[in-house]
mmCIF file of C-alpha atoms in Angstrom:
data_model
loop_
_atom_site.group_PDB
_atom_site.id
_atom_site.type_symbol
_atom_site.label_atom_id
_atom_site.label_comp_id
_atom_site.label_asym_id
_atom_site.label_seq_id
_atom_site.Cartn_x
_atom_site.Cartn_y
_atom_site.Cartn_z
ATOM 1 C CA MET A 901 -42.641 22.244 1.165
ATOM 2 C CA GLU A 902 -43.370 21.404 -2.671
ATOM 3 C CA ARG A 903 -41.522 18.129 -3.455
ATOM 4 C CA SER A 904 -39.695 19.615 -6.436
ATOM 5 C CA GLN A 905 -38.370 22.342 -4.255
ATOM 6 C CA LEU A 906 -37.310 19.951 -1.611
ATOM 7 C CA LEU A 907 -35.423 17.702 -4.142
ATOM 8 C CA ARG A 908 -33.918 21.025 -5.528
ATOM 9 C CA GLN A 909 -32.746 21.925 -1.827
ATOM 10 C CA VAL A 910 -31.323 18.294 -1.360
ATOM 11 C CA ALA A 911 -29.239 18.351 -4.542
ATOM 12 C CA HIS A 912 -28.031 21.918 -3.707
ATOM 13 C CA GLN A 913 -27.059 20.871 -0.181
ATOM 14 C CA ARG A 914 -25.331 17.915 -1.474
ATOM 15 C CA GLN A 915 -23.358 19.872 -4.098
ATOM 16 C CA THR A 916 -22.386 22.490 -1.439
ATOM 17 C CA LEU A 917 -20.624 19.796 0.751
ATOM 18 C CA PHE A 918 -18.450 18.988 -2.260
ATOM 19 C CA ASP A 919 -17.944 22.644 -3.348
ATOM 20 C CA GLU A 920 -16.951 23.883 0.158
ATOM 21 C CA GLY A 921 -14.233 21.046 0.067
ATOM 22 C CA LEU A 922 -15.787 19.118 2.889
ATOM 23 C CA LEU A 923 -16.312 16.061 0.933
ATOM 24 C CA ASP A 924 -14.241 14.666 -2.028
ATOM 25 C CA GLU A 925 -14.993 12.104 -4.837
ATOM 26 C CA GLN A 926 -14.582 9.196 -2.367
ATOM 27 C CA PHE A 927 -17.830 10.155 -0.624
ATOM 28 C CA ALA A 928 -19.578 10.022 -4.200
ATOM 29 C CA GLN A 929 -18.043 6.636 -4.721
ATOM 30 C CA LEU A 930 -19.899 5.476 -1.352
ATOM 31 C CA GLU A 931 -23.273 6.861 -2.546
ATOM 32 C CA GLU A 932 -22.749 4.688 -5.628
ATOM 33 C CA LEU A 933 -22.700 1.691 -3.331
ATOM 34 C CA GLN A 934 -26.082 2.483 -2.042
ATOM 35 C CA ASP A 935 -28.956 0.833 -3.728
ATOM 36 C CA ARG A 936 -32.204 -0.896 -3.003
ATOM 37 C CA THR A 937 -30.433 -3.939 -1.568
ATOM 38 C CA ASN A 938 -28.532 -1.661 0.590
ATOM 39 C CA PRO A 939 -30.573 1.356 1.194
ATOM 40 C CA ASN A 940 -29.094 2.831 4.411
ATOM 41 C CA PHE A 941 -25.539 2.211 3.311
ATOM 42 C CA VAL A 942 -24.242 5.876 3.449
ATOM 43 C CA GLU A 943 -25.902 6.580 6.737
ATOM 44 C CA GLU A 944 -24.613 3.551 8.245
ATOM 45 C CA ILE A 945 -21.131 4.091 7.103
ATOM 46 C CA VAL A 946 -21.529 7.873 8.495
ATOM 47 C CA THR A 947 -22.519 6.296 11.717
ATOM 48 C CA THR A 948 -19.594 4.131 11.937
ATOM 49 C CA TYR A 949 -17.284 7.036 10.954
ATOM 50 C CA TYR A 950 -18.593 8.991 13.831
ATOM 51 C CA GLN A 951 -18.041 6.123 16.252
ATOM 52 C CA ASP A 952 -14.547 5.313 15.096
ATOM 53 C CA THR A 953 -13.560 9.204 15.054
ATOM 54 C CA SER A 954 -15.220 10.229 18.247
ATOM 55 C CA ARG A 955 -13.350 7.615 19.995
ATOM 56 C CA LEU A 956 -10.038 8.908 18.426
ATOM 57 C CA ILE A 957 -10.672 12.460 19.218
ATOM 58 C CA LEU A 958 -10.998 11.323 22.935
ATOM 59 C CA ASN A 959 -7.990 9.253 22.917
ATOM 60 C CA ILE A 960 -5.897 12.149 21.092
ATOM 61 C CA GLU A 961 -7.327 14.793 23.676
ATOM 62 C CA GLN A 962 -6.054 12.566 26.597
ATOM 63 C CA GLU A 963 -2.746 12.018 25.053
ATOM 64 C CA LEU A 964 -2.301 15.852 24.407
ATOM 65 C CA GLU A 965 -2.737 16.316 28.192
ATOM 66 C CA ARG A 966 0.053 14.086 29.177
ATOM 67 C CA ARG A 967 3.558 15.268 29.705
ATOM 68 C CA PRO A 968 5.898 14.571 27.988
ATOM 69 C CA LEU A 969 3.896 13.911 24.732
ATOM 70 C CA ASP A 970 4.127 10.288 23.437
ATOM 71 C CA TYR A 971 4.369 11.287 19.791
ATOM 72 C CA GLY A 972 4.270 7.558 18.677
ATOM 73 C CA ARG A 973 0.936 7.010 20.117
ATOM 74 C CA LEU A 974 -0.356 10.288 18.882
ATOM 75 C CA ASP A 975 0.956 9.358 15.527
ATOM 76 C CA GLY A 976 -0.732 6.053 15.588
ATOM 77 C CA TYR A 977 -4.025 7.545 16.473
ATOM 78 C CA MET A 978 -3.829 10.109 13.833
ATOM 79 C CA TYR A 979 -2.914 7.266 11.177
ATOM 80 C CA GLN A 980 -6.272 5.588 12.149
ATOM 81 C CA PHE A 981 -8.069 9.083 11.830
ATOM 82 C CA LYS A 982 -6.867 9.808 8.535
ATOM 83 C CA GLY A 983 -7.401 6.228 7.185
ATOM 84 C CA SER A 984 -11.088 6.631 8.213
ATOM 85 C CA SER A 985 -11.466 10.080 6.784
ATOM 86 C CA THR A 986 -9.972 9.214 3.602
ATOM 87 C CA SER A 987 -12.002 6.172 2.981
ATOM 88 C CA PHE A 988 -15.111 8.294 4.017
ATOM 89 C CA GLY A 989 -14.176 11.238 1.745
ATOM 90 C CA ALA A 990 -13.700 13.861 4.481
ATOM 91 C CA LYS A 991 -11.451 16.021 2.589
ATOM 92 C CA LYS A 992 -10.746 18.790 5.012
ATOM 93 C CA VAL A 993 -10.302 16.605 8.116
ATOM 94 C CA LYS A 994 -8.095 14.501 6.117
ATOM 95 C CA ALA A 995 -5.799 17.440 5.357
ATOM 96 C CA GLU A 996 -5.598 18.251 9.091
ATOM 97 C CA CYS A 997 -4.665 14.761 9.841
ATOM 98 C CA SER A 998 -1.773 14.840 7.436
ATOM 99 C CA LEU A 999 -0.761 18.312 8.767
ATOM 100 C CA PHE A 1000 -0.777 16.836 12.434
ATOM 101 C CA ARG A 1001 1.187 14.026 11.566
ATOM 102 C CA GLU A 1002 4.050 16.280 10.051
ATOM 103 C CA TYR A 1003 4.150 18.077 13.330
ATOM 104 C CA CYS A 1004 4.056 14.882 15.257
ATOM 105 C CA ARG A 1005 7.099 13.517 13.440
ATOM 106 C CA ALA A 1006 8.966 16.863 13.921
ATOM 107 C CA GLY A 1007 8.220 16.531 17.615
ATOM 108 C CA ASN A 1008 6.305 19.818 17.522
ATOM 109 C CA GLY A 1009 3.785 19.701 20.426
ATOM 110 C CA GLU A 1010 2.264 23.168 19.895
ATOM 111 C CA GLY A 1011 1.799 22.439 16.264
ATOM 112 C CA CYS A 1012 0.111 19.260 16.981
ATOM 113 C CA MET A 1013 -2.090 20.895 19.617
ATOM 114 C CA ARG A 1014 -2.918 23.823 17.233
ATOM 115 C CA THR A 1015 -3.773 21.442 14.363
ATOM 116 C CA PHE A 1016 -5.812 19.185 16.335
ATOM 117 C CA GLN A 1017 -8.054 22.243 17.444
ATOM 118 C CA GLN A 1018 -8.561 22.999 13.629
ATOM 119 C CA LEU A 1019 -9.027 19.437 12.965
ATOM 120 C CA LYS A 1020 -11.992 19.244 15.464
ATOM 121 C CA ARG A 1021 -13.445 22.498 13.973
ATOM 122 C CA GLU A 1022 -13.385 20.896 10.507
ATOM 123 C CA TYR A 1023 -14.891 17.737 11.875
ATOM 124 C CA ALA A 1024 -17.586 19.777 13.693
ATOM 125 C CA THR A 1025 -18.419 21.413 10.581
ATOM 126 C CA LEU A 1026 -18.697 18.405 8.522
ATOM 127 C CA LYS A 1027 -20.861 16.530 11.054
ATOM 128 C CA ARG A 1028 -23.298 19.414 11.295
ATOM 129 C CA LYS A 1029 -23.586 19.935 7.543
ATOM 130 C CA LEU A 1030 -23.939 16.229 6.892
ATOM 131 C CA GLU A 1031 -26.589 15.772 9.446
ATOM 132 C CA ALA A 1032 -28.470 18.676 7.909
ATOM 133 C CA TYR A 1033 -28.201 17.166 4.575
ATOM 134 C CA PHE A 1034 -29.433 13.813 5.502
ATOM 135 C CA GLN A 1035 -32.398 15.301 7.559
ATOM 136 C CA LEU A 1036 -33.417 16.980 4.334
ATOM 137 C CA ALA A 1037 -32.921 13.934 2.330
ATOM 138 C CA ARG A 1038 -35.035 11.817 4.784
ATOM 139 C CA GLN A 1039 -37.772 14.455 4.442
ATOM 140 C CA ALA A 1040 -37.625 14.282 0.710
ATOM 141 C CA ARG A 1041 -37.886 10.409 0.841
ATOM 142 C CA LEU A 1042 -40.811 10.609 3.168
ATOM 143 C CA THR A 1043 -42.590 13.242 0.838
ATOM 144 C CA GLN A 1044 -41.956 10.643 -2.078
ATOM 145 C CA THR A 1045 -43.437 7.773 -0.102
ATOM 146 C CA ALA A 1046 -46.566 9.814 1.122
ATOM 147 C CA SER A 1047 -47.240 11.171 -2.456
ATOM 148 C CA ARG A 1048 -47.141 7.720 -4.017
ATOM 149 C CA PRO A 1049 -49.066 5.254 -1.950
ATOM 150 C CA GLY A 1050 -49.136 1.857 -3.642
ATOM 151 C CA MET A 1051 -46.348 2.572 -6.100
ATOM 152 C CA CYS A 1052 -45.638 -0.943 -6.585
ATOM 153 C CA ASP A 1053 -49.362 -1.795 -7.226
ATOM 154 C CA ARG A 1054 -49.312 0.916 -9.792
ATOM 155 C CA GLU A 1055 -46.190 -0.091 -11.452
ATOM 156 C CA TYR A 1056 -47.607 -3.684 -11.866
ATOM 157 C CA GLN A 1057 -50.941 -2.384 -13.033
ATOM 158 C CA VAL A 1058 -49.346 -0.385 -15.812
ATOM 159 C CA LEU A 1059 -47.147 -3.267 -16.692
ATOM 160 C CA PHE A 1060 -50.185 -5.558 -16.862
ATOM 161 C CA LEU A 1061 -52.096 -3.060 -18.965
ATOM 162 C CA CYS A 1062 -49.070 -2.452 -21.326
ATOM 163 C CA PHE A 1063 -48.359 -6.170 -21.943
ATOM 164 C CA LYS A 1064 -51.903 -7.081 -22.518
ATOM 165 C CA VAL A 1065 -53.012 -4.362 -24.569
ATOM 166 C CA TYR A 1066 -50.098 -2.642 -26.279
ATOM 167 C CA SER A 1067 -47.766 -3.550 -29.198
ATOM 168 C CA LYS A 1068 -44.037 -3.274 -29.077
ATOM 169 C CA ALA A 1069 -44.576 0.095 -30.976
ATOM 170 C CA GLN A 1070 -47.005 1.436 -28.466
ATOM 171 C CA LEU A 1071 -44.684 0.392 -25.518
ATOM 172 C CA GLU A 1072 -41.787 2.232 -27.162
ATOM 173 C CA LYS A 1073 -43.887 5.381 -27.641
ATOM 174 C CA LEU A 1074 -45.166 5.042 -23.990
ATOM 175 C CA ILE A 1075 -41.642 4.887 -22.623
ATOM 176 C CA THR A 1076 -40.306 7.653 -24.911
ATOM 177 C CA GLY A 1077 -43.253 9.708 -23.719
ATOM 178 C CA LEU A 1078 -42.585 8.982 -19.908
ATOM 179 C CA VAL A 1079 -38.917 9.647 -20.409
ATOM 180 C CA GLY A 1080 -39.638 12.867 -22.233
ATOM 181 C CA SER A 1081 -42.025 14.087 -19.723
ATOM 182 C CA VAL A 1082 -39.503 13.683 -16.817
ATOM 183 C CA LEU A 1083 -36.871 15.422 -18.784
ATOM 184 C CA ASP A 1084 -39.066 18.197 -19.696
ATOM 185 C CA GLN A 1085 -40.205 18.999 -16.075
ATOM 186 C CA SER A 1086 -38.836 22.524 -15.143
ATOM 187 C CA TYR A 1087 -37.645 21.181 -11.815
ATOM 188 C CA LEU A 1088 -35.185 19.037 -13.351
ATOM 189 C CA CYS A 1089 -32.910 21.505 -14.675
ATOM 190 C CA ARG A 1090 -30.343 18.954 -15.335
ATOM 191 C CA PRO A 1091 -31.665 15.414 -15.180
ATOM 192 C CA GLN A 1092 -28.492 13.866 -13.900
ATOM 193 C CA GLN A 1093 -28.590 16.170 -10.974
ATOM 194 C CA ASN A 1094 -31.760 14.299 -9.378
ATOM 195 C CA LEU A 1095 -30.550 10.814 -10.263
ATOM 196 C CA GLN A 1096 -27.527 9.056 -8.817
ATOM 197 C CA PRO A 1097 -24.926 8.766 -11.521
ATOM 198 C CA SER A 1098 -24.836 5.026 -11.630
ATOM 199 C CA ASN A 1099 -28.748 4.902 -11.951
ATOM 200 C CA TRP A 1100 -28.595 7.480 -14.910
ATOM 201 C CA ALA A 1101 -25.918 5.559 -16.978
ATOM 202 C CA ARG A 1102 -27.960 2.303 -16.011
ATOM 203 C CA PHE A 1103 -31.062 3.905 -17.306
ATOM 204 C CA GLU A 1104 -29.563 4.565 -20.742
ATOM 205 C CA ILE A 1105 -28.157 1.129 -20.966
ATOM 206 C CA ILE A 1106 -31.521 -0.389 -20.106
ATOM 207 C CA LEU A 1107 -33.271 1.910 -22.656
ATOM 208 C CA GLY A 1108 -30.907 1.031 -25.288
ATOM 209 C CA GLN A 1109 -31.392 -2.717 -24.612
ATOM 210 C CA PHE A 1110 -35.146 -2.241 -24.475
ATOM 211 C CA PHE A 1111 -35.242 -0.842 -28.121
ATOM 212 C CA SER A 1112 -33.095 -3.394 -29.450
ATOM 213 C CA SER A 1113 -34.540 -6.482 -27.601
ATOM 214 C CA PRO A 1114 -35.946 -9.166 -29.916
ATOM 215 C CA THR A 1115 -37.959 -10.799 -27.028
ATOM 216 C CA PHE A 1116 -41.132 -10.184 -25.194
ATOM 217 C CA ILE A 1117 -39.536 -11.284 -21.957
ATOM 218 C CA GLY A 1118 -36.619 -8.805 -22.746
ATOM 219 C CA HIS A 1119 -39.130 -5.952 -23.194
ATOM 220 C CA ARG A 1120 -40.865 -6.639 -19.945
ATOM 221 C CA ARG A 1121 -37.745 -6.991 -17.782
ATOM 222 C CA ALA A 1122 -36.147 -3.777 -19.337
ATOM 223 C CA PHE A 1123 -39.487 -1.701 -19.100
ATOM 224 C CA ARG A 1124 -39.880 -2.806 -15.462
ATOM 225 C CA GLN A 1125 -36.436 -1.519 -14.772
ATOM 226 C CA VAL A 1126 -37.014 1.750 -16.716
ATOM 227 C CA PHE A 1127 -40.239 2.437 -14.889
ATOM 228 C CA GLY A 1128 -38.587 1.720 -11.503
ATOM 229 C CA LEU A 1129 -35.901 4.327 -12.261
ATOM 230 C CA VAL A 1130 -38.047 7.152 -13.842
ATOM 231 C CA LEU A 1131 -41.177 6.801 -11.797
ATOM 232 C CA PRO A 1132 -40.077 8.654 -8.724
ATOM 233 C CA TYR A 1133 -39.312 11.571 -10.893
ATOM 234 C CA ALA A 1134 -42.258 11.652 -13.065
ATOM 235 C CA PRO A 1135 -44.828 14.428 -12.656
ATOM 236 C CA LEU A 1136 -47.401 13.816 -9.899
ATOM 237 C CA MET B 1089 -30.598 -8.928 -24.357
ATOM 238 C CA GLY B 1090 -32.562 -9.805 -21.134
ATOM 239 C CA ALA B 1091 -29.582 -11.844 -20.112
ATOM 240 C CA ALA B 1092 -27.237 -8.961 -20.809
ATOM 241 C CA VAL B 1093 -29.528 -6.866 -18.387
ATOM 242 C CA ASP B 1094 -29.033 -9.487 -15.656
ATOM 243 C CA HIS B 1095 -25.416 -9.329 -15.756
ATOM 244 C CA VAL B 1096 -25.289 -5.590 -15.064
ATOM 245 C CA SER B 1097 -23.934 -4.995 -11.623
ATOM 246 C CA PRO B 1098 -26.712 -4.168 -9.095
ATOM 247 C CA MET B 1099 -24.304 -1.779 -7.378
ATOM 248 C CA GLY B 1100 -23.487 0.054 -10.674
ATOM 249 C CA MET B 1101 -20.026 0.787 -9.981
ATOM 250 C CA SER B 1102 -18.186 1.737 -13.099
ATOM 251 C CA GLY B 1103 -14.376 1.298 -13.735
ATOM 252 C CA GLY B 1104 -12.367 3.611 -16.204
ATOM 253 C CA SER B 1105 -14.252 2.992 -19.442
ATOM 254 C CA GLY B 1106 -17.516 3.898 -18.100
ATOM 255 C CA GLN B 1107 -18.816 0.221 -18.550
ATOM 256 C CA ARG B 1108 -20.613 -1.382 -15.580
ATOM 257 C CA PHE B 1109 -18.134 -3.900 -14.167
ATOM 258 C CA SER B 1110 -18.866 -7.319 -12.244
ATOM 259 C CA CYS B 1111 -16.545 -10.227 -12.205
ATOM 260 C CA LYS B 1112 -17.782 -13.347 -14.323
ATOM 261 C CA ASN B 1113 -16.360 -16.066 -12.184
ATOM 262 C CA LYS B 1114 -16.576 -16.848 -8.464
ATOM 263 C CA LEU B 1115 -14.039 -14.786 -6.749
ATOM 264 C CA THR B 1116 -13.275 -14.413 -2.971
ATOM 265 C CA ALA B 1117 -11.591 -11.865 -1.032
ATOM 266 C CA LEU B 1118 -10.485 -11.233 2.639
ATOM 267 C CA VAL B 1119 -10.193 -7.610 4.055
ATOM 268 C CA VAL B 1120 -7.910 -7.437 7.046
ATOM 269 C CA ASP B 1121 -8.348 -4.037 8.749
ATOM 270 C CA ASN B 1122 -9.193 -2.809 12.216
ATOM 271 C CA GLY B 1123 -10.851 0.363 11.219
ATOM 272 C CA GLY B 1124 -14.582 -0.002 11.152
ATOM 273 C CA VAL B 1125 -15.125 2.425 8.400
ATOM 274 C CA CYS B 1126 -12.193 1.121 6.174
ATOM 275 C CA GLN B 1127 -13.366 -2.444 6.658
ATOM 276 C CA ALA B 1128 -17.018 -1.646 5.816
ATOM 277 C CA ILE B 1129 -16.151 0.294 2.635
ATOM 278 C CA GLN B 1130 -13.604 -1.932 1.304
ATOM 279 C CA THR B 1131 -15.932 -4.993 1.901
ATOM 280 C CA ALA B 1132 -18.861 -3.065 0.246
ATOM 281 C CA ILE B 1133 -16.584 -2.093 -2.868
ATOM 282 C CA LEU B 1134 -15.415 -5.591 -3.492
ATOM 283 C CA ARG B 1135 -18.924 -6.992 -3.070
ATOM 284 C CA SER B 1136 -20.145 -4.474 -5.549
ATOM 285 C CA TYR B 1137 -17.940 -6.113 -8.193
ATOM 286 C CA GLY B 1138 -19.538 -9.498 -7.338
ATOM 287 C CA VAL B 1139 -16.491 -10.699 -5.239
ATOM 288 C CA GLU B 1140 -17.519 -12.637 -2.097
ATOM 289 C CA THR B 1141 -15.654 -10.810 0.745
ATOM 290 C CA GLU B 1142 -15.177 -11.668 4.126
ATOM 291 C CA ALA B 1143 -13.484 -9.256 6.774
ATOM 292 C CA VAL B 1144 -11.348 -9.777 9.892
ATOM 293 C CA GLU B 1145 -9.677 -7.134 12.344
ATOM 294 C CA THR B 1146 -6.568 -8.665 13.058
ATOM 295 C CA GLY B 1147 -3.570 -10.443 11.266
ATOM 296 C CA GLU B 1148 -3.833 -13.266 13.582
ATOM 297 C CA ALA B 1149 -7.621 -13.781 12.714
ATOM 298 C CA ALA B 1150 -6.552 -13.726 9.058
ATOM 299 C CA VAL B 1151 -3.709 -16.395 9.587
ATOM 300 C CA GLU B 1152 -6.137 -18.472 11.497
ATOM 301 C CA LEU B 1153 -8.686 -18.303 8.904
ATOM 302 C CA ILE B 1154 -6.265 -19.274 6.159
ATOM 303 C CA ALA B 1155 -4.740 -22.047 8.564
ATOM 304 C CA SER B 1156 -8.469 -23.595 8.795
ATOM 305 C CA GLY B 1157 -8.421 -24.015 5.123
ATOM 306 C CA ALA B 1158 -10.110 -20.914 3.638
ATOM 307 C CA THR B 1159 -8.785 -19.795 0.324
ATOM 308 C CA PHE B 1160 -9.037 -16.338 -1.169
ATOM 309 C CA ASN B 1161 -8.242 -14.900 -4.557
ATOM 310 C CA LEU B 1162 -7.438 -11.453 -3.060
ATOM 311 C CA ILE B 1163 -6.371 -10.428 0.533
ATOM 312 C CA ILE B 1164 -6.254 -6.844 1.371
ATOM 313 C CA ILE B 1165 -4.195 -6.265 4.373
ATOM 314 C CA GLU B 1166 -3.751 -2.978 6.437
ATOM 315 C CA MET B 1167 -0.410 -1.876 7.250
ATOM 316 C CA LEU B 1168 -0.956 -0.992 10.941
ATOM 317 C CA LEU B 1169 -2.739 -3.794 12.692
ATOM 318 C CA PRO B 1170 -2.706 -4.344 16.443
ATOM 319 C CA PHE B 1171 -0.196 -6.870 17.586
ATOM 320 C CA MET B 1172 1.000 -8.395 14.230
ATOM 321 C CA ASN B 1173 1.294 -5.868 11.585
ATOM 322 C CA GLY B 1174 0.464 -6.046 7.872
ATOM 323 C CA PRO B 1175 3.840 -7.336 6.533
ATOM 324 C CA GLU B 1176 4.246 -9.877 9.150
ATOM 325 C CA THR B 1177 0.554 -11.156 8.311
ATOM 326 C CA ALA B 1178 1.476 -11.329 4.747
ATOM 327 C CA LYS B 1179 4.629 -13.141 5.615
ATOM 328 C CA GLN B 1180 2.828 -15.818 7.690
ATOM 329 C CA ILE B 1181 0.045 -16.043 4.904
ATOM 330 C CA ARG B 1182 2.810 -16.787 2.238
ATOM 331 C CA ALA B 1183 4.440 -19.253 4.515
ATOM 332 C CA MET B 1184 1.370 -21.234 4.542
ATOM 333 C CA GLY B 1185 1.617 -21.425 0.690
ATOM 334 C CA ALA B 1186 -1.134 -19.137 0.112
ATOM 335 C CA GLN B 1187 -1.091 -18.162 -3.701
ATOM 336 C CA SER B 1188 -3.533 -15.341 -3.069
ATOM 337 C CA LYS B 1189 -3.022 -11.859 -4.594
ATOM 338 C CA ILE B 1190 -1.979 -9.718 -1.554
ATOM 339 C CA LEU B 1191 -2.585 -5.962 -1.610
ATOM 340 C CA GLY B 1192 -0.944 -3.976 1.298
ATOM 341 C CA ILE B 1193 -2.900 -0.776 2.095
ATOM 342 C CA THR B 1194 -2.017 2.121 4.284
ATOM 343 C CA ALA B 1195 -3.288 5.510 5.513
ATOM 344 C CA PHE B 1196 0.143 7.142 4.834
ATOM 345 C CA PHE B 1197 2.368 5.998 1.916
ATOM 346 C CA ASP B 1198 5.885 5.314 3.160
ATOM 347 C CA GLU B 1199 8.719 3.774 1.031
ATOM 348 C CA ARG B 1200 10.107 1.672 3.946
ATOM 349 C CA ASP B 1201 6.746 0.225 4.525
ATOM 350 C CA GLN B 1202 6.374 -0.518 0.980
ATOM 351 C CA GLN B 1203 9.728 -2.231 0.728
ATOM 352 C CA GLU B 1204 8.792 -4.328 4.168
ATOM 353 C CA PHE B 1205 5.384 -5.273 2.709
ATOM 354 C CA LEU B 1206 6.568 -6.298 -0.762
ATOM 355 C CA ALA B 1207 9.516 -8.148 0.855
ATOM 356 C CA ALA B 1208 6.986 -9.917 2.996
ATOM 357 C CA GLY B 1209 5.107 -11.355 0.089
ATOM 358 C CA ALA B 1210 2.692 -8.560 -0.995
ATOM 359 C CA ASP B 1211 2.113 -7.896 -4.597
ATOM 360 C CA LYS B 1212 1.066 -4.441 -4.425
ATOM 361 C CA TYR B 1213 1.172 -1.638 -1.941
ATOM 362 C CA ILE B 1214 -1.204 1.235 -2.110
ATOM 363 C CA GLU B 1215 -2.425 4.310 -0.156
ATOM 364 C CA LYS B 1216 -6.146 4.532 0.857
ATOM 365 C CA PRO B 1217 -8.810 4.805 -0.176
ATOM 366 C CA LEU B 1218 -9.495 1.554 -2.426
ATOM 367 C CA SER B 1219 -10.475 2.971 -5.701
ATOM 368 C CA PRO B 1220 -12.073 1.489 -8.710
ATOM 369 C CA GLU B 1221 -8.894 2.415 -10.712
ATOM 370 C CA ILE B 1222 -6.750 0.159 -8.550
ATOM 371 C CA VAL B 1223 -9.306 -2.576 -7.691
ATOM 372 C CA ILE B 1224 -10.916 -3.224 -11.186
ATOM 373 C CA PRO B 1225 -7.524 -4.150 -12.935
ATOM 374 C CA ILE B 1226 -6.713 -6.612 -10.168
ATOM 375 C CA ILE B 1227 -10.074 -8.270 -10.233
ATOM 376 C CA ARG B 1228 -10.175 -8.374 -13.965
ATOM 377 C CA LYS B 1229 -6.802 -10.103 -13.896
ATOM 378 C CA LEU B 1230 -7.816 -12.634 -11.440
ATOM 379 C CA ASP B 1231 -11.252 -12.999 -13.186
ATOM 380 C CA ASN B 1232 -9.417 -14.063 -16.439
#
């Protein structure tokens, strides 16, 4: 699949998770915590979330089979479930946790069981769609790596060329051209869609600093950062 | 200008005004939470703001750490911990003379729990998740 098409699909699939109410803003906050020093943060959190919640589901299932129901224990398990789901950003699952707890506090066993079945359905849907999304995202990353062998080398070659040959004016023109060509690409209908929000804002800050930097070292550092952010999205 | 670029937070978390936020001074925090996801996320959030953060799973472990001499500017304590609950943990930490800012955190807001936590010495009590709107003002205040 063409890379631009893949990127569009990844962005669309991600947006669907939010539009369908499966995830909320908290998940977007987690994505912002992921960067080059912590490149697998989101998937690690997802794994931990599955570990925490699958254990809790098992515990709750066992409790719901006991008679009489121990509402205190059920309440405790659901408290943990809600805490994890809230921190993760699992919106629909979190809502079912709250509903379950209300039935628990009312001593309504049937309500608890019914809500728990719905919770498991929402959880299974979230898990399925997240796994599909991450699989596609991994595919897109592999495509990026495969299509850009020696990206670091190329970056340094360009840097070397630029700072050996180009004046500040020529560097400004180069960066403006590079940014322009990225923004003009038809597959980037909204540039922000394919860049992490934090990266896009950072990109603008760095550009601003580059154009106002009085020092050569400031130029080089800013240029490198701009290049690192923009290059993955530049045309092949 | 190059120095200004260096001070931009690598995690890029923004807070309220849209500016990148990272603490200027060395700040330390302790997260006390037995939930794997919650602990990992709270730790990552604080570290993204430049706060050196440790994490433990129980109130006893937190008390032991502080009794051993460790000091923290900020301590975030989950309400429902195994054995020693959040308020009891806060009480013991305060009894040792710790001046840390203590933030009680819970999955379900409850007024009685809030009163219990605050009476035990917590400075604030919030419902999860730990959001930039809550944390950044606290860190800013500690940083200044």
